[in-house]
PDB file of C-alpha atoms in Angstrom:
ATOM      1  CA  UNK S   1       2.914   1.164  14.000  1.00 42.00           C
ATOM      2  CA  UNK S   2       2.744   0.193  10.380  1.00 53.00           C
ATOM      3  CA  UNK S   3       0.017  -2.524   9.863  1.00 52.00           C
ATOM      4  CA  UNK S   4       1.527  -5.385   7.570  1.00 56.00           C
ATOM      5  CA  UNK S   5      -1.282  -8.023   7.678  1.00 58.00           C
ATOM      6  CA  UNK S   6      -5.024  -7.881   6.668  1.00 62.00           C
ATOM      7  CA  UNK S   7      -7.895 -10.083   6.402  1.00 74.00           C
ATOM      8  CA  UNK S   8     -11.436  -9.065   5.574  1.00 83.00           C
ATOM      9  CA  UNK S   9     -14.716  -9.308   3.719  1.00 87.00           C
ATOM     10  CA  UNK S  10     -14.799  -6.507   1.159  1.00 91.00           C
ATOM     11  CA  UNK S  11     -18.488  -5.227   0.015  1.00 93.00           C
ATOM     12  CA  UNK S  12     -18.325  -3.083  -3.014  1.00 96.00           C
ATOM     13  CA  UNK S  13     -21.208  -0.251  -3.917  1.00 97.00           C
ATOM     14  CA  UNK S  14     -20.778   2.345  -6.755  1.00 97.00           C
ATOM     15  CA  UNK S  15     -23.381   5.640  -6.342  1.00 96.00           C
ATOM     16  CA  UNK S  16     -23.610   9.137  -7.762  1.00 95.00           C
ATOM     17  CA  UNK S  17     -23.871  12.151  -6.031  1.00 94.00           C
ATOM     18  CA  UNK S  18     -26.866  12.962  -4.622  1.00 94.00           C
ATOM     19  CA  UNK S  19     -26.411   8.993  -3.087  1.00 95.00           C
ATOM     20  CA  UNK S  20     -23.383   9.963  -1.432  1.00 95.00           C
ATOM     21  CA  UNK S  21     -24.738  13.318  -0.158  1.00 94.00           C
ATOM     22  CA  UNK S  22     -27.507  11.813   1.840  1.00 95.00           C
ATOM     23  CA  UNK S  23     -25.599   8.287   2.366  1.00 95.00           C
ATOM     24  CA  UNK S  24     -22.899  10.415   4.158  1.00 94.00           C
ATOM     25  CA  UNK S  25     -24.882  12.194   6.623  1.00 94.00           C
ATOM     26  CA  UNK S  26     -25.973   9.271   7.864  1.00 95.00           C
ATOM     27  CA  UNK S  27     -22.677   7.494   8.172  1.00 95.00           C
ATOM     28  CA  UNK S  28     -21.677  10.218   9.923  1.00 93.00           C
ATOM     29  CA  UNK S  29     -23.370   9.313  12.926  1.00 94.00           C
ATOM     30  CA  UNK S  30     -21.603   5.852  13.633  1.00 95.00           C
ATOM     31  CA  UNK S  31     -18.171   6.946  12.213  1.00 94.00           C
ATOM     32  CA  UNK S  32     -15.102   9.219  12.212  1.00 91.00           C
ATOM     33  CA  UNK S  33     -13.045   9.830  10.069  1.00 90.00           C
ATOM     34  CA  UNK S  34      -9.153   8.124   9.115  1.00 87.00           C
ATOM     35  CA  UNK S  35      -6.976   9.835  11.890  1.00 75.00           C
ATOM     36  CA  UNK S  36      -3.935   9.021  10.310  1.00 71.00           C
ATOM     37  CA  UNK S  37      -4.685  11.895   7.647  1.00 68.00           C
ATOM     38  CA  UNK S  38      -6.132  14.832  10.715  1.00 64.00           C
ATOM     39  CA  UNK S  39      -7.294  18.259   8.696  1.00 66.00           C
ATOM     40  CA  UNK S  40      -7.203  16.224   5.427  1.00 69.00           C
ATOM     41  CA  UNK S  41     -10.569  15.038   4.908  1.00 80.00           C
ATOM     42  CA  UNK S  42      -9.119  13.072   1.532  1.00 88.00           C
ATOM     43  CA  UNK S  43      -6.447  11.732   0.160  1.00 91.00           C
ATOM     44  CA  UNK S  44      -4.528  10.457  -3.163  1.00 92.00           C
ATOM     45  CA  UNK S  45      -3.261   6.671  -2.996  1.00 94.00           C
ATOM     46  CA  UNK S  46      -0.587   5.535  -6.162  1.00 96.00           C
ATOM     47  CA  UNK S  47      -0.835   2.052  -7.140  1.00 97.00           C
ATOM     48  CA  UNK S  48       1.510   0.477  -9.943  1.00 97.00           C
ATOM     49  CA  UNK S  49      -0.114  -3.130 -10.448  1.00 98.00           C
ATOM     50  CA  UNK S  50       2.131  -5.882 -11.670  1.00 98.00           C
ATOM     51  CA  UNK S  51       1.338  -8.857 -14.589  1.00 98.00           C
ATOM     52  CA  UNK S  52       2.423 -10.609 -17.146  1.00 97.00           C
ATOM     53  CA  UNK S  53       3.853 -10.417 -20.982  1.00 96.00           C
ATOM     54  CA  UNK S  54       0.424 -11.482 -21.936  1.00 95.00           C
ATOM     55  CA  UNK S  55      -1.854 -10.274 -18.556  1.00 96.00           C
ATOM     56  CA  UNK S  56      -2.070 -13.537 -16.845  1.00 97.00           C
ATOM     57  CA  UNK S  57      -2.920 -12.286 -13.904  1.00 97.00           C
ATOM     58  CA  UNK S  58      -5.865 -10.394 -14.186  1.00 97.00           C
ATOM     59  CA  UNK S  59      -7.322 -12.349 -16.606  1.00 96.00           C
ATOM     60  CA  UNK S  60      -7.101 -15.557 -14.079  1.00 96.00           C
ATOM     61  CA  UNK S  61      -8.670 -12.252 -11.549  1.00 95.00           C
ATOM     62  CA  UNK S  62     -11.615 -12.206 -13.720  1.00 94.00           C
ATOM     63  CA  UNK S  63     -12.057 -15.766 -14.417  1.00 94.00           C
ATOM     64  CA  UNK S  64     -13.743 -15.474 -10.645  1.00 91.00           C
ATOM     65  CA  UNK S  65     -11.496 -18.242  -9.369  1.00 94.00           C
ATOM     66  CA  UNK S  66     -11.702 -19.557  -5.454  1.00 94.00           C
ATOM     67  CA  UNK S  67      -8.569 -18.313  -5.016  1.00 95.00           C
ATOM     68  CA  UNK S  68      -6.233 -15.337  -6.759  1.00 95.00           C
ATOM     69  CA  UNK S  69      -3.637 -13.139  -6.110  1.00 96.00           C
ATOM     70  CA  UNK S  70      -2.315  -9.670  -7.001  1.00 97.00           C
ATOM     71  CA  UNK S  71       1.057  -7.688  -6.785  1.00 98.00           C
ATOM     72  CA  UNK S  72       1.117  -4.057  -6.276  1.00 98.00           C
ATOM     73  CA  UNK S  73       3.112  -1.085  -5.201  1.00 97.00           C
ATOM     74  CA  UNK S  74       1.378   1.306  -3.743  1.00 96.00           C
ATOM     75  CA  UNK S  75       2.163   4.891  -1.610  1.00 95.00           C
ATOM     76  CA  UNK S  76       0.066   7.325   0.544  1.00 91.00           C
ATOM     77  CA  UNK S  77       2.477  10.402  -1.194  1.00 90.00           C
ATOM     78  CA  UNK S  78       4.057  10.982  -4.851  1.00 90.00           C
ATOM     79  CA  UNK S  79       7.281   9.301  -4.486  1.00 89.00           C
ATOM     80  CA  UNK S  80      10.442  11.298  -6.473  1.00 79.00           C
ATOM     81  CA  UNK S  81      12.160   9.337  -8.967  1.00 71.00           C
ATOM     82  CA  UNK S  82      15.594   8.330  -7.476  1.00 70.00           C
ATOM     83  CA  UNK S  83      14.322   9.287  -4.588  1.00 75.00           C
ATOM     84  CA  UNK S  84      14.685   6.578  -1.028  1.00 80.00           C
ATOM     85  CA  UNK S  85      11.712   6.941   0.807  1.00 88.00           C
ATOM     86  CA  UNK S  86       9.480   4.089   2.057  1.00 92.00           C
ATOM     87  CA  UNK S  87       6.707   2.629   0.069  1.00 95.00           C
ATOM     88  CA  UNK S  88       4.081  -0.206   0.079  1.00 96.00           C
ATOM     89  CA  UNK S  89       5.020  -3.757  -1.564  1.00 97.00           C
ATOM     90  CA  UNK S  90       1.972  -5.393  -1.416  1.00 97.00           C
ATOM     91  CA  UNK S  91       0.605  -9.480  -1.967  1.00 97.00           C
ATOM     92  CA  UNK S  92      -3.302  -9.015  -2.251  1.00 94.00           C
ATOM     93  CA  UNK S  93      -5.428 -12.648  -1.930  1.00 94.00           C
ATOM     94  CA  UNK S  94      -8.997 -13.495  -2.286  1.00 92.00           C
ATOM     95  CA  UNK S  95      -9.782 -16.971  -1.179  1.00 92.00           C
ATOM     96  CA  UNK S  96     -13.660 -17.909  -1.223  1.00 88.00           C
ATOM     97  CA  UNK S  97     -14.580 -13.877  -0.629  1.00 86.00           C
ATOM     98  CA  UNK S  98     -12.090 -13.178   1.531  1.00 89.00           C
ATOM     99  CA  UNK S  99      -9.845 -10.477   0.913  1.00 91.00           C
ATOM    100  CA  UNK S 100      -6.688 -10.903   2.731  1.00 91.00           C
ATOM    101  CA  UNK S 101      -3.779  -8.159   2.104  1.00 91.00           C
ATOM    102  CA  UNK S 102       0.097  -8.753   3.164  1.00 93.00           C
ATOM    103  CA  UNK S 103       2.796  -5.997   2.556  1.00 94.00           C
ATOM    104  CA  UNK S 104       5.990  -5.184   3.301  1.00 96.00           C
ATOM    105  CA  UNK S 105       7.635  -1.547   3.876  1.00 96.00           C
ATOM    106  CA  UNK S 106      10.225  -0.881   1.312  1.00 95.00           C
ATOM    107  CA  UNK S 107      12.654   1.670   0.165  1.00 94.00           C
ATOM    108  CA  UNK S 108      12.162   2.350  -3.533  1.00 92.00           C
ATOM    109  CA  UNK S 109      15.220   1.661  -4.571  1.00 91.00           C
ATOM    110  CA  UNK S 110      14.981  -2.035  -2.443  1.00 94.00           C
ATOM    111  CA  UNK S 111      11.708  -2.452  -4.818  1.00 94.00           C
ATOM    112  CA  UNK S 112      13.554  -2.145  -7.846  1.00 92.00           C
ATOM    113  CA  UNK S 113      16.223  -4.751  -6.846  1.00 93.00           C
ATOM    114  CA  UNK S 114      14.175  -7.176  -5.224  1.00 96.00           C
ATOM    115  CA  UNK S 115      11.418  -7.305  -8.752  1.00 95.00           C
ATOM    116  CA  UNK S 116      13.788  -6.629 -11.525  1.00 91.00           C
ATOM    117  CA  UNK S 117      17.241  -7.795 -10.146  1.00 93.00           C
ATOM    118  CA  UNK S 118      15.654 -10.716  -7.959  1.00 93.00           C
ATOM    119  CA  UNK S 119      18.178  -8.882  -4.726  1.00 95.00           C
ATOM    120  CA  UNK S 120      15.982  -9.831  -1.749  1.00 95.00           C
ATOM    121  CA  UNK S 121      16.064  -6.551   1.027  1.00 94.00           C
ATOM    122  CA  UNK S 122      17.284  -7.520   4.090  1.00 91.00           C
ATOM    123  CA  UNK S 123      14.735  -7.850   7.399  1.00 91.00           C
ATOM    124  CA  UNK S 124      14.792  -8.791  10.644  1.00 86.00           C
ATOM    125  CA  UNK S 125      11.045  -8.648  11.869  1.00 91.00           C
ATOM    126  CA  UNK S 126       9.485 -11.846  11.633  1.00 93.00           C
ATOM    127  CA  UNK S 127       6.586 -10.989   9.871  1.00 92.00           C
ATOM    128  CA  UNK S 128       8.173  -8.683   7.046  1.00 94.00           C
ATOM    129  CA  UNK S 129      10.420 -11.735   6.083  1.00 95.00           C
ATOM    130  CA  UNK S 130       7.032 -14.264   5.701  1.00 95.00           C
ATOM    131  CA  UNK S 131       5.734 -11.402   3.581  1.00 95.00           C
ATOM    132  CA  UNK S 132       8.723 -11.352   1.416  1.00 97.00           C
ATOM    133  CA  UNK S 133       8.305 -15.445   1.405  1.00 96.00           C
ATOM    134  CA  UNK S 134       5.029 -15.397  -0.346  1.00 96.00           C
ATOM    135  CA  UNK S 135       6.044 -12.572  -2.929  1.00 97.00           C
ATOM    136  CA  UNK S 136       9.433 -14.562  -3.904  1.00 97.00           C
ATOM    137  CA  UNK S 137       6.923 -17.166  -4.507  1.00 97.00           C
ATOM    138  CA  UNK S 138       4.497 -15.547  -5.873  1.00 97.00           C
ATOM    139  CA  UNK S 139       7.642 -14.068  -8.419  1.00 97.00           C
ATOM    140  CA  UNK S 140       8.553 -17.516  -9.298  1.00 96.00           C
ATOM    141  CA  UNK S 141       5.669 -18.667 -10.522  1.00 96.00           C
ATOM    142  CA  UNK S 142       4.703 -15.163 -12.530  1.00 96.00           C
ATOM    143  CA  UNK S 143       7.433 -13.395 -14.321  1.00 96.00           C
ATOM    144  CA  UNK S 144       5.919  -9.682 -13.942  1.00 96.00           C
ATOM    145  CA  UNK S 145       6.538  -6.246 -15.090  1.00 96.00           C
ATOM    146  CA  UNK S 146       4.823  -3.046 -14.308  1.00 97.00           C
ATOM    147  CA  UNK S 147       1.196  -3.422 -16.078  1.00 97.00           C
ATOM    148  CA  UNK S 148      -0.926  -0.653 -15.018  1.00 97.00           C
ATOM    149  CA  UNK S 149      -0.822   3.036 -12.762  1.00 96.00           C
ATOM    150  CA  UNK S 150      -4.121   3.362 -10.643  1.00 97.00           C
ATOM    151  CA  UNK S 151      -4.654   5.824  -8.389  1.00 96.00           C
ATOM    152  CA  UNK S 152      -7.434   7.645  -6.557  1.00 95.00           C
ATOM    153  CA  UNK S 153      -8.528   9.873  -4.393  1.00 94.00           C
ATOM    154  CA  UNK S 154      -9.965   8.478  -0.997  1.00 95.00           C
ATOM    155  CA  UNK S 155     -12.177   9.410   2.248  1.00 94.00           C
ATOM    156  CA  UNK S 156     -11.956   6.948   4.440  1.00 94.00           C
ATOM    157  CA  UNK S 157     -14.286   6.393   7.845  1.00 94.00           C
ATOM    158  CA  UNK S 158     -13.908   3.960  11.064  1.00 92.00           C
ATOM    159  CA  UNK S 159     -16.507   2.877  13.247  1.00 91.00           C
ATOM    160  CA  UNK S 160     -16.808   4.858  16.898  1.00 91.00           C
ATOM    161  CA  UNK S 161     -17.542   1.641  18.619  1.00 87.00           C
ATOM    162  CA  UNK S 162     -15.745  -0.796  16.400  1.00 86.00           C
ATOM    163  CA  UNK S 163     -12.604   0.325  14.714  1.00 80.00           C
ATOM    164  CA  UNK S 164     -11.842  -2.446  12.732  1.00 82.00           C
ATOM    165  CA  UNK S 165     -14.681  -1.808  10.550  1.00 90.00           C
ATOM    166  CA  UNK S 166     -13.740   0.897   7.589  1.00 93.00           C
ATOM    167  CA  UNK S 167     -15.407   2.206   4.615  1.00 95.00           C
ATOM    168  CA  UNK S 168     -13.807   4.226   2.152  1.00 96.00           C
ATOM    169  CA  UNK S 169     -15.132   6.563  -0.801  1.00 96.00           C
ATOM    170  CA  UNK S 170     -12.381   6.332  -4.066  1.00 97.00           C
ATOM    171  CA  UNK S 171     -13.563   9.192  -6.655  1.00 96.00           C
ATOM    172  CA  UNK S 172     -10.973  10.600  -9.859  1.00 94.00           C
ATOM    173  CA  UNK S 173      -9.909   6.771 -10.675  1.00 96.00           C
ATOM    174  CA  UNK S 174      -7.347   7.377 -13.305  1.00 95.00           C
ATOM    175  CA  UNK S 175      -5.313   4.788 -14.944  1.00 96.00           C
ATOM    176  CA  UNK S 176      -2.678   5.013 -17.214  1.00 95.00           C
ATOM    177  CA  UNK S 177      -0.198   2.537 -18.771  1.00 95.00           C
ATOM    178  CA  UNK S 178       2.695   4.327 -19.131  1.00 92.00           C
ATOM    179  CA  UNK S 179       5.001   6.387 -16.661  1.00 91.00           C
ATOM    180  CA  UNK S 180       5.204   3.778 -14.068  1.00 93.00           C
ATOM    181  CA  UNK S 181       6.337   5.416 -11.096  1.00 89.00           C
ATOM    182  CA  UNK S 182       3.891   6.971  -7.833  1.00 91.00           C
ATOM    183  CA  UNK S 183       4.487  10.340  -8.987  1.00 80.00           C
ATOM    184  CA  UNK S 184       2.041  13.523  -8.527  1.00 72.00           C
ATOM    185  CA  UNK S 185       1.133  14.000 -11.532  1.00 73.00           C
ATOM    186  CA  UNK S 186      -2.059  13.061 -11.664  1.00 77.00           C
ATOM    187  CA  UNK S 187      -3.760  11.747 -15.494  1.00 87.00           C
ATOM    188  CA  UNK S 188      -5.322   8.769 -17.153  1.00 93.00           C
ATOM    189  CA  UNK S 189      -8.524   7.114 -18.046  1.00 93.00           C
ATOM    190  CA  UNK S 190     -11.291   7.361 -15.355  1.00 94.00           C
ATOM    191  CA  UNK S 191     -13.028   4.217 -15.227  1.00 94.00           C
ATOM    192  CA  UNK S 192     -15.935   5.828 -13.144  1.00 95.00           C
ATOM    193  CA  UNK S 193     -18.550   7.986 -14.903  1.00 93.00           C
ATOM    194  CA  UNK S 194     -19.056  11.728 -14.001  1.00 94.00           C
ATOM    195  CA  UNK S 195     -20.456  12.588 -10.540  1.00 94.00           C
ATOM    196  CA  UNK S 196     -19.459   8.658  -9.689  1.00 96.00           C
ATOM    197  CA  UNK S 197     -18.334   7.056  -6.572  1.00 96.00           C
ATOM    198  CA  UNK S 198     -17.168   4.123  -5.561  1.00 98.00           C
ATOM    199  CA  UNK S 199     -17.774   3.018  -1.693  1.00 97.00           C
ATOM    200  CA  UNK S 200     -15.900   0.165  -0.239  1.00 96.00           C
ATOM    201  CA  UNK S 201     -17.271  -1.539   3.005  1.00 95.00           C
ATOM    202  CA  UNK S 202     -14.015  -3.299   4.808  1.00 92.00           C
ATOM    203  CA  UNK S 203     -15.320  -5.570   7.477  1.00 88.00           C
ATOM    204  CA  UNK S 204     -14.032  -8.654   9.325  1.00 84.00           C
ATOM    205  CA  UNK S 205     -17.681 -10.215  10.473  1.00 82.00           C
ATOM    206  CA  UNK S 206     -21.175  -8.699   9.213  1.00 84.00           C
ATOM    207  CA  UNK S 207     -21.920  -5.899   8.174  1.00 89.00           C
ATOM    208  CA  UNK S 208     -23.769  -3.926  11.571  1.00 91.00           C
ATOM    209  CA  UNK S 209     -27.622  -3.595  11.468  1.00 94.00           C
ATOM    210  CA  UNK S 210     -26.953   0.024  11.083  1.00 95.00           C
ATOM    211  CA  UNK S 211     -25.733   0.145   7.917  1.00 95.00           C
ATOM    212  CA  UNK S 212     -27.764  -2.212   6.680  1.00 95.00           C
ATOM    213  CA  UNK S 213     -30.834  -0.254   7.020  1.00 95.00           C
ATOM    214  CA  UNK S 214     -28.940   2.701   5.609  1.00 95.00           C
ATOM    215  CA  UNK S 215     -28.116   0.654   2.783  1.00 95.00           C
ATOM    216  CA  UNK S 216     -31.622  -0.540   1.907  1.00 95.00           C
ATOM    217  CA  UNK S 217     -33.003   3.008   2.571  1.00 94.00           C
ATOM    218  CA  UNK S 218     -30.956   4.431   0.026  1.00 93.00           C
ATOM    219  CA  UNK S 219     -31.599   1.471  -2.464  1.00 92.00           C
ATOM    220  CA  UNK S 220     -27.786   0.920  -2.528  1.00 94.00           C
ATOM    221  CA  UNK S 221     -26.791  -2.414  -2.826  1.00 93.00           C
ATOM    222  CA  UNK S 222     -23.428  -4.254  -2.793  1.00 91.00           C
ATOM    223  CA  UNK S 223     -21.910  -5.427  -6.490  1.00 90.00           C
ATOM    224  CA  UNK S 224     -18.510  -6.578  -7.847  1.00 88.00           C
ATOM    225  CA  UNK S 225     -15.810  -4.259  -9.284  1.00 93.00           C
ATOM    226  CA  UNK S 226     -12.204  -4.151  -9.229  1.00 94.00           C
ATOM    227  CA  UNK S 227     -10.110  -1.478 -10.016  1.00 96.00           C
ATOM    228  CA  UNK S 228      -8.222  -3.134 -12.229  1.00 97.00           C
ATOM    229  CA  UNK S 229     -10.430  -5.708 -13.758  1.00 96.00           C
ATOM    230  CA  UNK S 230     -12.326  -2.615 -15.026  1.00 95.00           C
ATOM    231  CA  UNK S 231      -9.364  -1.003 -16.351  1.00 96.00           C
ATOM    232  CA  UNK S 232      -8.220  -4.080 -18.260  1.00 96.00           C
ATOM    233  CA  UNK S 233     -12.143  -4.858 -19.749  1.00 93.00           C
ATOM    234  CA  UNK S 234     -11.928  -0.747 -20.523  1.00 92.00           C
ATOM    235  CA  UNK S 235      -8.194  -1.841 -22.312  1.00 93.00           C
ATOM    236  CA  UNK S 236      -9.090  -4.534 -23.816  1.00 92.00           C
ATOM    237  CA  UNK S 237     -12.229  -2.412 -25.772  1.00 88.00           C
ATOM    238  CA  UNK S 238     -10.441   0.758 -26.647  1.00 82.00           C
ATOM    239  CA  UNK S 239      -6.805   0.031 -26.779  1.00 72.00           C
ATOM    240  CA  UNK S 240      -6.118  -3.738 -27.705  1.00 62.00           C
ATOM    241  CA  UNK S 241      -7.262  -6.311 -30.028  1.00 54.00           C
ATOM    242  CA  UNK S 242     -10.901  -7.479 -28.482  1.00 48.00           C
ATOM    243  CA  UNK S 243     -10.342 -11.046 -29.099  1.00 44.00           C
ATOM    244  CA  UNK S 244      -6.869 -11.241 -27.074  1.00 48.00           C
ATOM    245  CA  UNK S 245      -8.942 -11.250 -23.916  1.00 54.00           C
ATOM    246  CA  UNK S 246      -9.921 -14.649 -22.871  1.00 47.00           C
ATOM    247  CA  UNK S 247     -13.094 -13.555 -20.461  1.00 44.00           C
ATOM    248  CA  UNK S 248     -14.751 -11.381 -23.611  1.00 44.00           C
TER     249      UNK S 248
END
């Protein structure tokens, strides 16, 4: 059963290598790891993130507003252009801290109609069609294009005793924007410096007195970052006039 609907706090930690090394044999002991990939320790997730002529979006993201929202594509597997398989449309929110992810399961080809042609896909599940009710919204008030490839390569844990709680590792962060399609091949700007890691604790209540002390042994400590926040401050230094971006 695909999962459409998430809501969570979201703690964010970046650490090198020898962090990880140590900080993963002690996770170890209170989680397993993702099922849904068995023999394949990690994994490559393709994001295309959607904005604005003039990046509206992200720059109201890093504004730190009590409320935002993102639009992004994203896949589990390189999708083949012109192929029809099934992909991830998602609506990401953060109201107050809390991180709370719809998405809808698409065919590629739907995608392309429903953002570029406005041709809604046809559903019957109740829950799919409220998705696609907040991103028609969310597409009349923003007119978007494709802004920005981000993908990654993930290991992701759940708890033994309580499997909504998650955390993930994301290393090889590459961004690119051009060729926007979830394709394999794999290039970009890493926005993560050699030997870095970025862990992301997914939790609905707090975070368990385990980890905590794990945590605070290994003088790790939670901090913001967003994918794509850093990419655009990383964009907006290298590639594009400094002064365009309104949070510089």
């Amino acid at each position: 059963m695909v999962i459409t609907t998430f809501k969570r706090y979201e703690k964010k930690i970046i650490m090198d290598d020898k962090q990880y090394e140590a900080f993963l044999k002690c996770l170890l002991k209170y989680m397993n790891y993702d099922s849904h990939f068995i023999g394949v320790k990690m994994y490559t997730i393709y994001n295309i993130y959607y904005d604005t002529d003039n990046d509206d979006i992200i720059n109201y993201s890093l504004s730190k507003p009590y409320y935002k929202e993102k639009l992004r594509l994203r896949s589990y597997k390189p999708i083949k252009e012109g192929s029809s398989e099934e992909v991830f449309l998602e609506l990401k929110k953060k109201i107050n801290g809390i991180v709370s992810k719809r998405r809808v399961v698409l065919a590629i080809d739907e995608v392309e109609n429903f953002l570029h042609k406005g041709i809604r896909p046809p559903k019957k599940d109740f829950i799919s069609e409220q998705v696609l009710n907040e991103i028609t919204y969310f597409l009349s008030k923003n007119k978007v294009k494709p802004s920005v490839v981000i993908n990654y390569k993930r290991m992701a844990f759940f708890g033994k005793e309580d499997k909504d709680f998650r955390v993930t590792f994301d290393t090889a962060i590459k961004t690119r924007r051009e060729d926007f399609y979830l394709g394999g091949i794999d290039y970009g700007t890493d926005i993560l410096k050699p030997g870095q890691r970025l862990l992301e604790i997914k939790i609905l209540g707090a975070i368990p007195l385990w980890l905590t002390r794990i945590l605070s042994d290994h003088n790790l400590f939670p901090q913001g970052f967003s994918k794509y926040g850093s990419e655009f401050e990383y964009y907006c230094t290298h590639e594009k006039n400094i002064l365009y971006c309104c949070f510089l």
